[in-house]
Amino acid sequence: MITDDAAPFFVDNLYESDTHIDMVIIGSDAIKINGDVYNKVGSFAIALSAWHSKIPVYVVGSLLKVDMEDTIKIEQRSGQELRSDAPKGLKIINYAFDMVPAKFITGIITEYGIIKPKDIKKTVKKHYPRMVR
């Protein structure tokens, strides 16, 4: 286990290290109908590093997290969370989440098995038809 900030360095596998990463597994706060995934900020960098090094990326999340209406907006939190004594005029941008594009994701681990991002809509329709209008 390592810190989120160090993950892209280790995942990339381009640097000489005693650590070799075989796969990446991250969580999900929400899943878009096209297979993109929203998760805690830093997930994009980890997934990008893995994709760059051809390391599979799996996301864990229930199909009930799929946003069928495509209404997800990334939350921006107060800069006070990062620095309460910021110099006057300093604009602090503090996003709580980021998005991992479907092209970086090998599969989404769900209650119905591992689903390819491109098959999310079809799988939701099959197992949760009430979610589809």
Tab-separated table of C-alpha atoms in Angstrom:
chain	number	residue	atom	x	y	z
A	1	MET	CA	0.000	0.000	0.000
A	2	ILE	CA	1.270	3.474	-0.873
A	3	THR	CA	-0.084	7.004	-0.737
A	4	ASP	CA	-2.256	8.317	-3.567
A	5	ASP	CA	0.363	10.930	-4.447
A	6	ALA	CA	3.054	8.296	-4.985
A	7	ALA	CA	0.861	5.941	-6.994
A	8	PRO	CA	1.512	7.309	-10.507
A	9	PHE	CA	5.264	6.990	-9.923
A	10	PHE	CA	4.973	3.320	-8.952
A	11	VAL	CA	2.276	2.414	-11.458
A	12	ASP	CA	4.162	3.797	-14.445
A	13	ASN	CA	6.812	1.037	-14.216
A	14	LEU	CA	9.208	3.188	-16.245
A	15	TYR	CA	11.413	3.898	-13.261
A	16	GLU	CA	13.810	1.467	-11.694
A	17	SER	CA	12.084	0.236	-8.592
A	18	ASP	CA	11.779	-2.885	-6.496
A	19	THR	CA	8.023	-2.595	-6.902
A	20	HIS	CA	6.193	-3.919	-9.945
A	21	ILE	CA	2.482	-3.259	-10.372
A	22	ASP	CA	0.443	-5.936	-12.186
A	23	MET	CA	-2.958	-4.250	-12.016
A	24	VAL	CA	-4.752	-1.281	-10.533
A	25	ILE	CA	-8.084	-1.495	-8.713
A	26	ILE	CA	-9.895	1.713	-7.777
A	27	GLY	CA	-13.336	2.483	-6.421
A	28	SER	CA	-16.056	4.581	-7.972
A	29	ASP	CA	-18.362	7.263	-6.667
A	30	ALA	CA	-20.378	7.300	-9.888
A	31	ILE	CA	-20.306	5.676	-13.312
A	32	LYS	CA	-21.351	7.410	-16.507
A	33	ILE	CA	-23.458	5.553	-19.042
A	34	ASN	CA	-20.512	5.610	-21.479
A	35	GLY	CA	-18.234	3.845	-18.969
A	36	ASP	CA	-16.314	6.867	-17.687
A	37	VAL	CA	-15.945	6.734	-13.910
A	38	TYR	CA	-15.920	9.444	-11.253
A	39	ASN	CA	-13.803	8.806	-8.186
A	40	LYS	CA	-11.729	10.696	-5.630
A	41	VAL	CA	-9.303	13.212	-7.073
A	42	GLY	CA	-6.044	11.503	-8.040
A	43	SER	CA	-7.744	8.534	-9.684
A	44	PHE	CA	-7.193	10.011	-13.151
A	45	ALA	CA	-3.413	10.251	-12.622
A	46	ILE	CA	-3.215	6.669	-11.388
A	47	ALA	CA	-5.313	5.330	-14.280
A	48	LEU	CA	-3.379	7.399	-16.834
A	49	SER	CA	-0.069	6.034	-15.547
A	50	ALA	CA	-1.397	2.483	-15.693
A	51	TRP	CA	-2.813	2.953	-19.200
A	52	HIS	CA	0.518	4.429	-20.325
A	53	SER	CA	2.329	1.326	-19.023
A	54	LYS	CA	-0.286	-1.104	-20.367
A	55	ILE	CA	-1.314	-2.167	-16.850
A	56	PRO	CA	-4.978	-3.179	-16.528
A	57	VAL	CA	-7.239	-0.854	-14.552
A	58	TYR	CA	-10.319	-2.245	-12.838
A	59	VAL	CA	-12.998	-0.180	-11.164
A	60	VAL	CA	-15.229	-1.526	-8.416
A	61	GLY	CA	-18.800	-0.245	-8.332
A	62	SER	CA	-22.395	-1.324	-8.281
A	63	LEU	CA	-24.485	-0.824	-11.400
A	64	LEU	CA	-26.763	1.221	-9.130
A	65	LYS	CA	-24.052	3.915	-9.312
A	66	VAL	CA	-24.638	4.392	-13.045
A	67	ASP	CA	-25.897	7.889	-13.863
A	68	MET	CA	-28.458	7.117	-16.560
A	69	GLU	CA	-29.344	10.811	-16.987
A	70	ASP	CA	-25.757	12.057	-17.436
A	71	THR	CA	-26.192	14.672	-14.706
A	72	ILE	CA	-22.927	14.293	-12.793
A	73	LYS	CA	-21.067	17.495	-12.006
A	74	ILE	CA	-17.671	17.411	-10.332
A	75	GLU	CA	-17.892	18.993	-6.902
A	76	GLN	CA	-15.602	21.906	-6.212
A	77	ARG	CA	-14.973	22.429	-2.514
A	78	SER	CA	-13.861	25.466	-0.601
A	79	GLY	CA	-10.221	26.430	-0.838
A	80	GLN	CA	-10.325	26.801	2.956
A	81	GLU	CA	-10.085	22.996	3.164
A	82	LEU	CA	-6.582	23.205	1.698
A	83	ARG	CA	-5.303	26.413	3.202
A	84	SER	CA	-7.191	28.561	5.664
A	85	ASP	CA	-4.423	31.192	5.779
A	86	ALA	CA	-4.034	31.691	2.023
A	87	PRO	CA	-2.448	34.963	0.904
A	88	LYS	CA	-4.931	37.574	-0.265
A	89	GLY	CA	-5.745	37.168	-3.962
A	90	LEU	CA	-4.658	33.511	-4.169
A	91	LYS	CA	-7.360	31.490	-5.880
A	92	ILE	CA	-7.389	27.921	-4.606
A	93	ILE	CA	-9.077	25.352	-6.835
A	94	ASN	CA	-10.154	22.322	-4.841
A	95	TYR	CA	-11.970	19.602	-6.740
A	96	ALA	CA	-13.075	16.598	-4.681
A	97	PHE	CA	-13.336	14.158	-7.592
A	98	ASP	CA	-11.966	13.563	-11.068
A	99	MET	CA	-12.983	11.446	-14.012
A	100	VAL	CA	-11.280	8.351	-15.378
A	101	PRO	CA	-12.069	7.990	-19.099
A	102	ALA	CA	-13.520	4.651	-20.183
A	103	LYS	CA	-10.554	4.096	-22.514
A	104	PHE	CA	-8.291	3.715	-19.451
A	105	ILE	CA	-10.555	1.083	-17.856
A	106	THR	CA	-10.150	-2.641	-18.522
A	107	GLY	CA	-13.310	-3.610	-16.667
A	108	ILE	CA	-15.808	-2.533	-14.046
A	109	ILE	CA	-16.268	-5.079	-11.268
A	110	THR	CA	-19.993	-5.149	-10.448
A	111	GLU	CA	-22.530	-7.340	-8.708
A	112	TYR	CA	-23.011	-9.022	-12.121
A	113	GLY	CA	-19.366	-9.692	-12.857
A	114	ILE	CA	-16.724	-7.729	-14.719
A	115	ILE	CA	-18.292	-5.488	-17.355
A	116	LYS	CA	-16.467	-3.728	-20.176
A	117	PRO	CA	-17.107	0.040	-20.013
A	118	LYS	CA	-18.789	-0.053	-23.440
A	119	ASP	CA	-21.317	-2.605	-22.114
A	120	ILE	CA	-22.486	-0.653	-19.063
A	121	LYS	CA	-25.734	0.630	-20.612
A	122	LYS	CA	-26.676	-2.796	-21.968
A	123	THR	CA	-25.979	-4.439	-18.614
A	124	VAL	CA	-27.999	-1.856	-16.662
A	125	LYS	CA	-30.930	-2.350	-19.065
A	126	LYS	CA	-30.775	-6.105	-18.519
A	127	HIS	CA	-30.512	-6.150	-14.720
A	128	TYR	CA	-32.132	-2.859	-13.676
A	129	PRO	CA	-34.690	-2.020	-16.365
A	130	ARG	CA	-36.452	0.421	-14.021
A	131	MET	CA	-33.372	2.680	-14.230
A	132	VAL	CA	-33.797	3.070	-17.995
A	133	ARG	CA	-36.410	5.410	-19.402
